[in-house]
């Protein structure tokens, strides 16, 4: 068995049956082995998409996603996708080709220092210098990517390492990692202290982040919130951790959060943050963020505790395990009128749509999307206004069904992430929501969708602008619209059709919904362009301001 | 309040570990005042000593972030009163006269340094000790004219029976 075969065998052993990749010179041995192995290979059209697809696959399924790119430009094209996955703690293994060990360091053809480049944007990275090290390094890569705070592991594979012999003995070898021992159980004393605090406080709020979803702790979150009668706000990454039509759900917090939610968190006397890293987009001005609250933070990563916000009661551990302990100790807490009052404010708040406007208002699009899909439908979003409209108005019901680039804010994410999600969940409907800007960064992946017959529905909210940046220019740069107008945009219908994908541009109310449902019914990919009103701006909290200082308003239903 | 801290890090002795640690300091905007690396008595394990400036919050983050690196086995802050800290300096001083040379040798002896080299116009002094002691000698030698100087990073070990 050679290095390539050993590698593929190890992928299989670790539960991987699909990889997303793009071949190249130094990967010839690997692709030769892929030729007759039973791991499915999805050929993307750009390596960035391979990384996003592996990431989308991981987020939709909870399994570790794997992507492959060749050395040099292949590896550098992966970088954006690697950083995206790492920022949102998505378990991904990126396999990169490298020139042969005898010529490493000589500026050989397509040589780049992948280890050096990816060091600051991965959980860790490896470069086996000997074929015999491949099996144990792959096992370690899976272990590290999928445990503790999940993340990205890069394995850089020199060509000769893929070619040389690996023995059966090598297959059983284990890599000693002395320094890596994630703590999952939480300190019992801190847990007791947290429970006492929760029982004694008057105005508690739970802030659920992506960590709840990563720990598959949504069921426990809802059970705890219900038992303790505490309203739940979410960060962008926490969307779906509690069904957003649940009576205790407060929806999104932060820069583009709901006003009622931002006010509630500001007023609370006890904030229970679970798997949330207090990004500046969530907290606004840190010194005025829930400043009267006792803060409890549960996180698997000790370095997140107290990093951005000072914490009174830290608990290092897995969200599911800690919540189970909470559930065992807390039952039927009375916080007076607080919960009722906070929850009623949220539920009195209903976004108002400007029905019947042409061009469409984005709110109307989201309303139609919600009406067209089921709670199981996986929705991926791009980055910018489209993402924030979705984050604000769209009600996610199940974990792992709202997939979005939070930390890095990567334009072009929606389409390739949808490819990964669809491959992970072939029986579910997948909808990608993108803006015209982000879509144009990755539109070549329509070819991948066609080739593998993936029934992904892509909705392009076309406002002919880089909407979010345009919005900041309007609000904070005196209307000086610098380089954010994307005219002319291509004819998206023609573009999609040239890839053999059904496409339509909708201008009539109800047609978006109708097209989504029809495409899902037929089980075929479709691109639906909606020209939306480019003058529609999102209300927001100015960067660095307190989260109650919202500029503009989300229109409410009369 | 910004203070000086000495941090001792046990790491796996692998290629790129120093780059990982230095890169972490750069990326997270932590400061490295000085750094020294060397092998330990255990095979495949190295010890890195870093002195840094920062408030307590920054120090906490530095330690936590270092702990996240897979190759890092242990991280400790070295408390100043329980730590032996040593540095080595080599200082080449302008000393054209016998009088200069004699004075420099006297100072060096007082500080338990060594004369490493002498030429008609210069004298080169070798000194080890805690960083304050080295700075004190350098201050004394400065008026003669320091032609060249090099210092190692601080290395440190805990006083008493305790080990990292």
XYZ file of C-alpha atoms in Angstrom:
722
model
C 0.000 0.000 0.000
C 1.375 3.467 -0.796
C 0.845 6.754 1.037
C -2.200 7.707 -1.060
C -3.937 4.403 -0.484
C -3.160 4.545 3.222
C -4.557 8.088 3.339
C -7.814 7.105 1.665
C -8.132 4.028 3.870
C -7.749 6.242 6.928
C -10.366 8.714 5.642
C -12.761 5.818 5.245
C -11.942 4.421 8.697
C -12.704 7.805 10.192
C -16.126 7.880 8.589
C -15.516 9.985 5.491
C -17.205 8.854 2.315
C -17.254 12.145 0.399
C -14.436 14.588 -0.339
C -14.488 17.885 -2.219
C -11.447 18.596 -4.298
C -9.532 19.722 -7.328
C -6.534 17.795 -8.684
C -3.088 19.007 -9.656
C 0.423 17.858 -10.508
C 1.697 16.776 -7.116
C -1.626 15.124 -6.337
C -1.364 12.694 -9.266
C -0.594 9.743 -6.956
C -3.587 10.580 -4.773
C -5.990 11.050 -7.670
C -4.730 7.818 -9.175
C -5.734 6.061 -5.952
C -9.064 7.920 -5.855
C -9.755 6.461 -9.334
C -10.566 3.086 -7.853
C -11.557 3.810 -4.279
C -15.108 3.966 -2.982
C -14.877 7.454 -1.516
C -17.021 9.808 -3.574
C -15.078 12.749 -4.956
C -16.913 15.954 -5.826
C -14.951 17.942 -8.384
C -15.502 21.647 -7.744
C -14.506 24.382 -10.180
C -12.361 26.430 -7.783
C -10.580 25.265 -4.637
C -12.203 27.933 -2.449
C -15.490 26.182 -3.165
C -14.002 22.848 -2.077
C -13.229 24.293 1.344
C -16.638 25.981 1.664
C -18.369 22.796 0.540
C -16.477 20.702 3.112
C -17.442 23.340 5.683
C -21.106 23.328 4.603
C -21.044 19.529 4.714
C -19.689 19.656 8.280
C -22.207 22.242 9.472
C -25.183 20.423 7.956
C -24.193 16.961 9.169
C -22.026 17.458 12.261
C -19.423 15.210 10.641
C -15.910 16.276 9.679
C -15.712 17.689 6.139
C -12.728 16.963 3.930
C -11.371 19.032 1.040
C -8.394 18.506 -1.231
C -6.270 20.935 -3.215
C -2.941 20.711 -4.934
C 0.221 22.538 -3.883
C 0.931 26.236 -4.503
C -2.048 28.015 -6.069
C -4.376 25.148 -5.135
C -3.458 25.512 -1.500
C -3.632 29.310 -1.528
C -7.079 29.149 -3.134
C -8.207 27.076 -0.154
C -7.091 29.711 2.316
C -10.318 31.758 2.331
C -12.374 28.643 2.931
C -10.061 27.407 5.670
C -10.196 30.728 7.517
C -13.983 30.813 7.139
C -14.424 27.352 8.653
C -11.930 27.998 11.439
C -13.584 31.267 12.494
C -16.907 29.474 12.901
C -15.345 26.384 14.550
C -16.380 24.048 11.771
C -14.614 20.657 11.754
C -12.765 20.446 8.440
C -9.672 18.611 7.266
C -7.897 20.257 4.353
C -5.515 18.000 2.452
C -3.018 19.916 0.363
C -0.420 18.618 -2.035
C 3.196 19.604 -1.623
C 6.260 19.233 -3.814
C 8.432 16.200 -3.110
C 10.518 16.275 0.077
C 13.872 16.408 -1.801
C 12.904 19.743 -3.390
C 11.006 21.391 -0.513
C 12.520 24.815 0.067
C 13.941 25.249 -3.432
C 11.076 27.384 -4.780
C 10.104 24.423 -6.915
C 7.260 24.609 -9.422
C 3.986 25.223 -7.568
C 5.705 25.235 -4.199
C 4.318 27.384 -1.423
C 4.813 27.259 2.357
C 1.339 25.921 3.114
C 2.207 25.185 6.729
C 3.442 28.744 7.269
C 0.477 30.277 5.464
C -2.179 28.251 7.268
C -0.638 28.314 10.753
C -2.598 31.355 11.986
C -5.910 30.211 10.466
C -6.087 26.583 11.551
C -6.443 24.674 14.778
C -3.220 22.967 13.786
C -1.437 21.664 10.730
C 0.834 18.768 9.826
C 3.305 17.887 7.116
C 4.276 14.206 7.144
C 7.815 13.837 5.821
C 7.621 10.068 5.664
C 4.850 7.858 4.288
C 4.849 5.831 7.480
C 3.610 8.935 9.349
C 0.552 9.444 7.121
C -1.875 7.075 8.911
C -1.248 8.365 12.420
C -1.324 11.990 11.279
C -4.694 11.472 9.562
C -6.109 9.887 12.734
C -4.767 12.805 14.769
C -6.236 15.291 12.259
C -9.718 13.825 12.724
C -9.322 13.744 16.490
C -8.189 17.360 16.684
C -10.680 18.736 14.125
C -13.713 17.134 15.743
C -13.060 17.353 19.482
C -12.773 20.224 21.948
C -13.410 23.454 20.126
C -13.830 22.117 16.627
C -11.794 23.583 13.809
C -9.641 23.119 10.756
C -6.620 20.856 10.438
C -4.423 21.109 7.363
C -2.358 18.102 6.294
C 0.251 19.076 3.728
C 1.290 16.020 1.705
C 4.577 15.964 -0.239
C 4.329 14.041 -3.512
C 6.825 11.315 -2.566
C 5.052 10.795 0.747
C 1.952 9.924 -1.276
C 3.958 7.487 -3.404
C 6.115 5.603 -0.928
C 5.218 2.403 0.892
C 3.198 2.214 4.080
C 3.162 -0.994 6.119
C 0.272 -2.529 8.055
C 2.177 -1.709 11.220
C 2.188 1.970 10.267
C -1.582 1.824 9.938
C -1.935 0.997 13.631
C 0.551 3.564 14.944
C -0.763 6.338 17.166
C 0.443 9.916 17.404
C 1.189 11.031 20.964
C -0.249 14.502 21.562
C 0.702 15.383 25.117
C -0.636 18.890 25.282
C -4.128 18.340 23.871
C -6.727 17.403 26.469
C -9.996 19.307 26.053
C -12.007 19.647 29.237
C -15.649 18.764 28.626
C -17.238 18.252 32.025
C -17.086 21.664 33.662
C -15.939 22.472 37.173
C -18.604 21.210 39.642
C -18.087 24.169 41.983
C -18.630 26.691 39.179
C -21.687 24.771 37.991
C -23.199 24.908 41.494
C -22.406 28.617 41.699
C -24.059 29.204 38.320
C -27.186 27.288 39.334
C -27.461 29.289 42.571
C -27.129 32.510 40.603
C -29.765 31.444 38.101
C -32.166 30.489 40.904
C -31.697 33.783 42.704
C -31.691 36.283 39.866
C -34.736 38.226 38.761
C -34.076 39.083 35.136
C -32.141 36.294 33.400
C -31.473 35.903 29.682
C -29.771 33.058 27.872
C -27.506 33.968 24.979
C -27.051 30.917 22.759
C -24.188 30.844 20.269
C -22.891 28.481 17.620
C -21.335 26.302 20.315
C -24.791 25.024 21.240
C -25.296 23.744 17.700
C -21.753 22.370 17.450
C -22.291 20.416 20.668
C -25.660 19.154 19.391
C -27.154 20.645 22.546
C -30.265 22.301 21.098
C -32.666 19.876 22.737
C -30.991 20.468 26.103
C -31.012 24.230 25.569
C -34.753 24.282 24.961
C -35.392 21.969 27.897
C -33.290 24.094 30.236
C -34.835 27.367 29.045
C -38.320 25.917 29.483
C -37.661 24.425 32.912
C -35.982 27.569 34.183
C -38.404 29.824 32.303
C -35.689 31.998 30.745
C -35.919 33.773 27.369
C -33.263 32.864 24.796
C -31.496 35.342 22.527
C -29.136 34.012 19.863
C -26.073 35.212 18.050
C -25.931 34.769 14.280
C -24.164 31.445 14.720
C -26.668 30.397 17.359
C -29.580 30.708 14.937
C -31.474 27.430 15.031
C -30.278 26.440 18.501
C -33.849 27.141 19.652
C -36.788 27.113 17.227
C -37.407 30.784 16.505
C -41.141 30.293 16.804
C -40.689 28.908 20.335
C -42.383 31.142 22.874
C -39.091 31.727 24.742
C -37.120 32.611 21.624
C -36.028 36.230 21.393
C -34.324 35.977 18.013
C -31.147 37.720 16.958
C -29.041 39.915 19.222
C -26.505 42.522 18.165
C -25.686 44.930 15.385
C -28.621 43.760 13.264
C -30.570 42.251 16.126
C -34.151 42.826 17.140
C -34.648 45.996 19.119
C -36.644 44.172 21.807
C -33.852 41.598 22.157
C -31.096 44.184 22.364
C -33.075 46.026 25.051
C -33.759 42.847 27.007
C -30.086 41.866 27.116
C -29.130 45.377 28.157
C -31.623 45.231 31.053
C -30.981 41.701 32.298
C -29.407 40.955 35.684
C -28.033 37.544 34.744
C -26.667 36.619 31.321
C -26.064 32.947 30.645
C -23.882 32.779 27.542
C -23.536 29.325 26.037
C -21.038 28.611 23.266
C -20.844 32.249 22.331
C -17.611 34.159 21.843
C -19.005 37.684 22.285
C -18.046 38.959 18.854
C -18.146 42.735 18.424
C -21.095 42.209 16.071
C -23.034 40.659 18.966
C -22.035 42.895 21.871
C -21.688 46.355 20.394
C -19.829 48.604 22.862
C -18.439 46.049 25.314
C -18.381 48.316 28.356
C -22.120 48.878 28.065
C -23.032 45.331 27.156
C -25.377 43.838 29.787
C -23.442 45.958 32.244
C -25.669 45.228 35.249
C -25.723 41.483 34.730
C -23.889 38.704 36.500
C -22.314 36.935 33.559
C -22.077 33.175 33.311
C -20.159 31.819 30.335
C -20.107 28.205 29.220
C -17.527 27.432 26.574
C -15.435 24.457 25.521
C -12.523 26.797 24.805
C -11.021 28.283 28.002
C -9.449 31.082 25.966
C -12.911 32.373 25.014
C -13.818 32.960 28.628
C -13.229 36.560 29.521
C -11.577 37.283 26.146
C -13.963 40.044 25.111
C -16.339 40.415 28.057
C -15.488 40.079 31.755
C -17.094 36.953 33.201
C -18.232 36.341 36.769
C -18.813 32.605 36.573
C -16.778 30.742 33.958
C -17.577 27.132 33.074
C -15.223 25.351 30.697
C -16.935 22.411 29.102
C -19.212 20.932 26.490
C -22.553 22.747 26.244
C -24.582 19.538 26.136
C -22.958 18.071 29.247
C -23.230 21.302 31.236
C -26.851 21.895 30.213
C -27.750 18.361 31.275
C -26.332 19.164 34.700
C -28.331 22.394 34.819
C -31.507 20.558 33.834
C -30.992 18.057 36.630
C -30.842 20.821 39.235
C -33.337 23.406 38.081
C -37.082 23.055 37.873
C -39.827 25.631 37.755
C -38.087 28.862 38.635
C -40.154 31.966 39.228
C -38.714 35.191 37.855
C -41.883 37.174 38.458
C -43.128 38.945 35.371
C -39.744 39.283 33.675
C -39.955 36.421 31.209
C -43.565 37.125 30.308
C -42.827 40.787 29.790
C -39.711 40.234 27.650
C -41.287 37.527 25.577
C -44.461 39.516 24.948
C -42.366 42.431 23.670
C -40.728 40.191 21.136
C -43.972 38.645 20.022
C -45.729 42.001 19.786
C -42.962 42.914 17.381
C -43.843 41.800 13.905
C -41.989 42.997 10.853
C -44.168 44.885 8.434
C -43.725 44.175 4.770
C -44.439 46.575 2.021
C -46.683 44.243 0.135
C -46.972 44.595 -3.559
C -43.923 46.747 -4.189
C -42.023 46.291 -7.421
C -39.076 46.045 -7.206
C -39.592 43.694 -4.267
C -38.733 44.613 -0.748
C -36.245 42.104 0.702
C -38.603 41.457 3.624
C -41.182 40.263 1.158
C -38.664 37.841 -0.369
C -37.910 36.378 3.030
C -41.584 36.036 3.792
C -42.048 34.096 0.550
C -39.002 31.948 1.278
C -40.397 31.057 4.708
C -43.721 30.145 3.178
C -42.089 27.990 0.510
C -39.918 25.785 2.696
C -40.249 23.253 5.492
C -38.474 23.443 8.877
C -36.043 20.789 7.646
C -34.937 22.806 4.612
C -31.297 23.793 4.880
C -30.743 27.438 4.100
C -27.295 28.823 3.354
C -26.681 32.516 3.057
C -24.034 34.682 1.544
C -22.621 37.709 3.313
C -23.947 41.231 3.393
C -27.455 42.625 3.458
C -28.984 39.373 2.169
C -27.469 37.569 5.151
C -28.619 40.120 7.690
C -32.153 40.268 6.306
C -32.248 36.510 6.627
C -30.716 36.607 10.097
C -33.249 39.161 11.251
C -36.508 38.122 9.574
C -36.087 34.452 8.785
C -37.241 32.111 11.541
C -34.975 29.079 11.738
C -36.631 26.130 13.390
C -34.017 23.387 13.500
C -30.314 23.333 14.327
C -27.923 22.902 11.385
C -30.451 24.360 8.941
C -29.161 27.949 8.910
C -25.644 27.956 7.496
C -23.831 31.241 7.170
C -20.315 32.638 7.328
C -20.350 34.468 10.653
C -16.862 35.199 11.899
C -15.043 35.810 8.647
C -17.987 37.170 6.657
C -16.960 35.504 3.427
C -18.728 36.642 0.272
C -19.351 33.757 -2.086
C -20.066 31.342 0.734
C -23.717 30.467 0.074
C -23.458 28.492 -3.154
C -20.510 26.187 -2.344
C -21.729 25.711 1.253
C -25.072 24.648 -0.223
C -23.241 22.088 -2.363
C -21.652 20.621 0.768
C -24.943 20.664 2.666
C -26.789 18.973 -0.201
C -24.131 16.261 -0.458
C -24.353 15.713 3.306
C -28.150 15.669 3.273
C -29.260 14.337 -0.108
C -32.837 13.904 1.074
C -33.335 17.449 2.343
C -34.136 20.559 0.361
C -31.283 23.064 0.194
C -31.774 26.734 -0.561
C -28.890 29.152 -1.113
C -29.677 32.824 -0.590
C -27.101 35.127 -2.128
C -26.665 38.701 -3.183
C -25.616 39.578 -6.703
C -22.102 40.444 -5.458
C -21.385 37.208 -3.599
C -22.970 35.051 -6.273
C -20.630 36.478 -8.897
C -17.634 35.396 -6.813
C -18.516 31.720 -7.149
C -20.962 31.406 -10.027
C -18.699 28.837 -11.695
C -19.929 26.315 -9.125
C -23.172 26.080 -11.065
C -21.160 23.607 -13.151
C -20.597 21.450 -10.048
C -24.303 21.589 -9.238
C -25.082 20.477 -12.780
C -22.485 17.726 -12.921
C -23.624 16.046 -9.717
C -27.261 16.770 -10.342
C -27.667 18.549 -7.007
C -31.192 19.936 -6.631
C -30.081 23.190 -5.009
C -32.303 26.216 -5.372
C -30.377 29.470 -5.473
C -32.132 32.715 -4.788
C -30.225 35.813 -5.877
C -31.454 38.967 -4.179
C -30.201 41.327 -6.832
C -29.961 44.965 -5.781
C -27.165 45.877 -8.223
C -25.018 47.047 -5.298
C -22.637 45.697 -2.731
C -25.545 46.404 -0.448
C -23.923 46.331 2.972
C -20.963 48.501 2.065
C -23.266 50.787 0.099
C -25.409 51.091 3.227
C -22.447 52.154 5.355
C -21.472 54.682 2.722
C -24.969 56.127 2.840
C -25.154 56.166 6.630
C -21.610 56.957 7.689
C -19.769 58.335 4.665
C -22.091 61.111 3.669
C -23.664 59.289 0.737
C -20.343 59.035 -1.055
C -21.046 55.821 -2.975
C -17.545 54.667 -3.786
C -17.123 51.526 -5.920
C -20.157 49.679 -4.604
C -22.388 49.884 -7.652
C -22.307 46.601 -9.551
C -23.761 47.736 -12.825
C -23.908 46.000 -15.162
C -24.699 42.693 -13.500
C -24.854 39.742 -15.862
C -28.112 38.276 -17.068
C -28.266 35.680 -14.301
C -30.937 33.688 -16.097
C -28.791 33.328 -19.203
C -25.747 32.612 -17.086
C -27.449 29.760 -15.220
C -28.967 28.401 -18.409
C -25.542 28.290 -20.043
C -24.595 25.818 -17.317
C -27.708 23.830 -18.105
C -29.553 24.964 -14.999
C -33.136 26.104 -15.073
C -33.419 29.783 -14.192
C -35.992 32.481 -13.879
C -36.191 36.131 -12.948
C -39.273 36.873 -10.880
C -41.009 40.204 -10.681
C -44.433 39.264 -9.459
C -45.531 38.786 -5.874
C -45.892 35.099 -5.062
C -43.666 33.965 -7.919
C -40.600 33.501 -5.753
C -42.489 31.199 -3.446
C -44.045 29.384 -6.366
C -40.687 28.843 -8.072
C -38.960 27.568 -4.943
C -41.760 25.081 -4.291
C -41.886 23.979 -7.899
C -38.122 23.409 -8.100
C -38.148 21.441 -4.841
C -41.082 19.373 -6.075
C -39.300 18.564 -9.299
C -36.052 17.838 -7.471
C -34.079 19.981 -9.852
C -31.639 22.828 -9.421
C -32.950 26.280 -10.174
C -31.599 29.794 -10.025
C -34.177 32.406 -9.130
C -33.224 36.027 -9.488
C -35.290 38.649 -7.699
C -34.541 42.269 -8.441
C -35.023 43.933 -5.088
C -35.311 47.538 -4.049
C -31.745 48.790 -3.716
C -32.779 51.730 -1.573
C -34.005 49.475 1.231
C -31.527 49.789 4.098
C -31.205 47.670 7.211
C -31.606 49.261 10.584
C -28.406 48.730 12.539
C -26.369 49.604 15.584
C -23.423 51.756 14.494
C -20.139 49.908 15.035
C -18.763 50.414 18.535
C -22.064 51.742 19.880
C -24.252 50.377 22.620
C -26.678 47.797 21.178
C -29.744 49.817 22.134
C -28.686 52.673 19.841
C -30.352 51.456 16.698
C -30.239 53.704 13.646
C -33.296 53.339 11.430
C -36.043 50.949 12.345
C -37.281 47.568 11.347
C -40.753 48.319 10.170
C -43.386 46.723 12.301
C -46.675 45.300 11.245
C -49.562 47.633 11.943
C -1.722 47.925 34.989
C 1.075 46.974 32.643
C 3.670 44.733 34.230
C 6.609 42.659 33.149
C 5.898 38.935 33.125
C 8.073 35.894 32.564
C 6.291 32.944 30.979
C 7.748 29.487 30.723
C 6.419 27.129 28.056
C 7.131 23.436 27.635
C 6.698 22.407 24.015
C 7.150 19.393 21.820
C 10.453 19.752 20.035
C 9.113 19.881 16.468
C 9.848 22.051 13.466
C 7.793 25.205 13.342
C 6.910 25.375 17.035
C 8.793 28.614 17.562
C 7.070 30.063 14.494
C 3.687 29.052 15.905
C 4.414 30.784 19.182
C 5.935 33.900 17.678
C 3.074 34.025 15.159
C 0.522 33.819 17.933
C 2.074 36.834 19.651
C 2.078 38.811 16.405
C -1.456 37.916 15.399
C -3.004 38.653 18.779
C -1.019 41.821 19.277
C 0.883 40.568 22.314
C 4.366 41.836 22.965
C 7.550 39.749 23.137
C 10.199 41.584 25.109
C 12.631 38.730 24.741
C 12.578 35.029 24.081
C 14.920 32.121 24.652
C 14.591 28.529 23.543
C 16.492 25.425 24.510
C 16.224 21.712 25.025
C 15.178 20.216 28.344
C 16.352 17.078 30.109
C 13.457 15.238 28.477
C 13.966 14.089 24.910
C 11.706 15.747 22.326
C 10.744 18.504 24.721
C 11.964 22.093 24.613
C 11.474 24.994 26.930
C 10.697 28.473 25.749
C 10.996 31.431 28.078
C 9.292 34.640 27.064
C 9.296 37.950 28.871
C 6.416 40.185 27.984
C 4.650 43.351 29.088
C 0.923 43.597 29.664
C -1.867 43.908 32.193
C -3.270 40.899 34.014
C -5.996 40.405 31.414
C -3.461 40.304 28.600
C -1.304 37.873 30.563
C -4.318 35.605 31.088
C -5.083 35.660 27.357
C -1.441 34.965 26.454
C -1.403 31.902 28.688
C -4.779 30.658 27.466
C -3.951 31.172 23.806
C -0.573 29.453 24.210
C -2.346 26.530 25.841
C -4.509 26.155 22.744
C -1.508 25.337 20.555
C -1.407 21.589 20.068
C 2.403 21.423 20.508
C 2.298 23.248 23.832
C 2.490 20.864 26.773
C 2.517 23.297 29.690
C 2.487 27.044 30.263
C 3.253 28.839 33.521
C 3.800 32.363 34.632
C 7.044 32.521 36.631
C 6.421 34.540 39.809
C 9.300 37.036 40.162
C 10.097 36.240 43.813
C 10.276 32.494 43.209
C 12.212 32.523 39.975
C 15.842 32.408 39.036
C 16.259 34.460 35.869
C 19.451 34.594 33.872
C 20.741 36.346 30.814
C 24.082 36.341 29.039
C 25.611 39.489 27.575
C 28.768 39.985 25.520
C 29.946 43.613 25.484
C 32.809 45.047 23.436
C 34.059 48.296 24.983
C 36.326 51.019 23.668
C 39.437 50.839 25.895
C 42.480 52.473 24.268
C 44.399 53.158 27.520
C 45.752 50.876 30.235
C 43.797 52.935 32.745
C 40.520 52.258 30.925
C 41.329 48.567 30.715
C 42.148 48.328 34.384
C 38.942 50.085 35.435
C 36.812 47.907 33.136
C 38.424 44.742 34.490
C 37.737 45.890 38.044
C 34.079 46.569 37.316
C 33.757 43.244 35.553
C 35.253 41.431 38.524
C 32.884 43.148 40.932
C 29.972 41.876 38.843
C 31.550 38.424 38.545
C 31.884 38.758 34.815
C 34.739 37.469 32.686
C 37.102 39.058 30.246
C 36.490 37.221 27.000
C 38.906 39.087 24.728
C 41.368 41.976 24.779
C 42.906 43.965 21.907
C 45.013 47.137 22.047
C 41.916 49.256 21.595
C 39.059 47.143 22.963
C 38.091 44.824 25.718
C 35.251 42.298 25.489
C 33.357 41.329 28.607
C 31.171 38.300 29.189
C 28.565 38.450 31.931
C 25.727 36.236 33.055
C 23.195 37.018 35.731
C 19.743 38.329 36.237
C 18.807 41.042 33.759
C 19.031 43.863 36.342
C 22.581 42.969 37.235
C 23.595 42.896 33.591
C 21.991 46.283 32.982
C 23.826 47.705 35.991
C 27.198 46.639 34.599
C 26.322 47.921 31.132
C 25.439 51.311 32.656
C 28.880 51.435 34.265
C 30.622 50.504 31.027
C 28.628 52.831 28.783
C 30.753 55.980 29.442
C 33.830 54.229 27.961
C 31.980 53.731 24.699
C 30.256 50.464 23.903
C 31.276 49.420 20.392
C 29.068 46.372 20.157
C 26.807 44.401 22.429
C 24.698 41.264 22.240
C 22.347 39.770 24.800
C 20.517 36.478 24.916
C 16.912 36.188 25.912
C 16.153 35.533 29.553
C 15.980 31.946 30.641
C 14.297 31.095 33.913
C 13.660 28.291 36.363
C 11.650 28.089 39.568
C 13.463 28.329 42.902
C 13.124 25.413 45.322
C 11.808 21.922 44.750
C 8.906 22.799 42.457
C 9.151 21.998 38.756
C 7.049 22.979 35.794
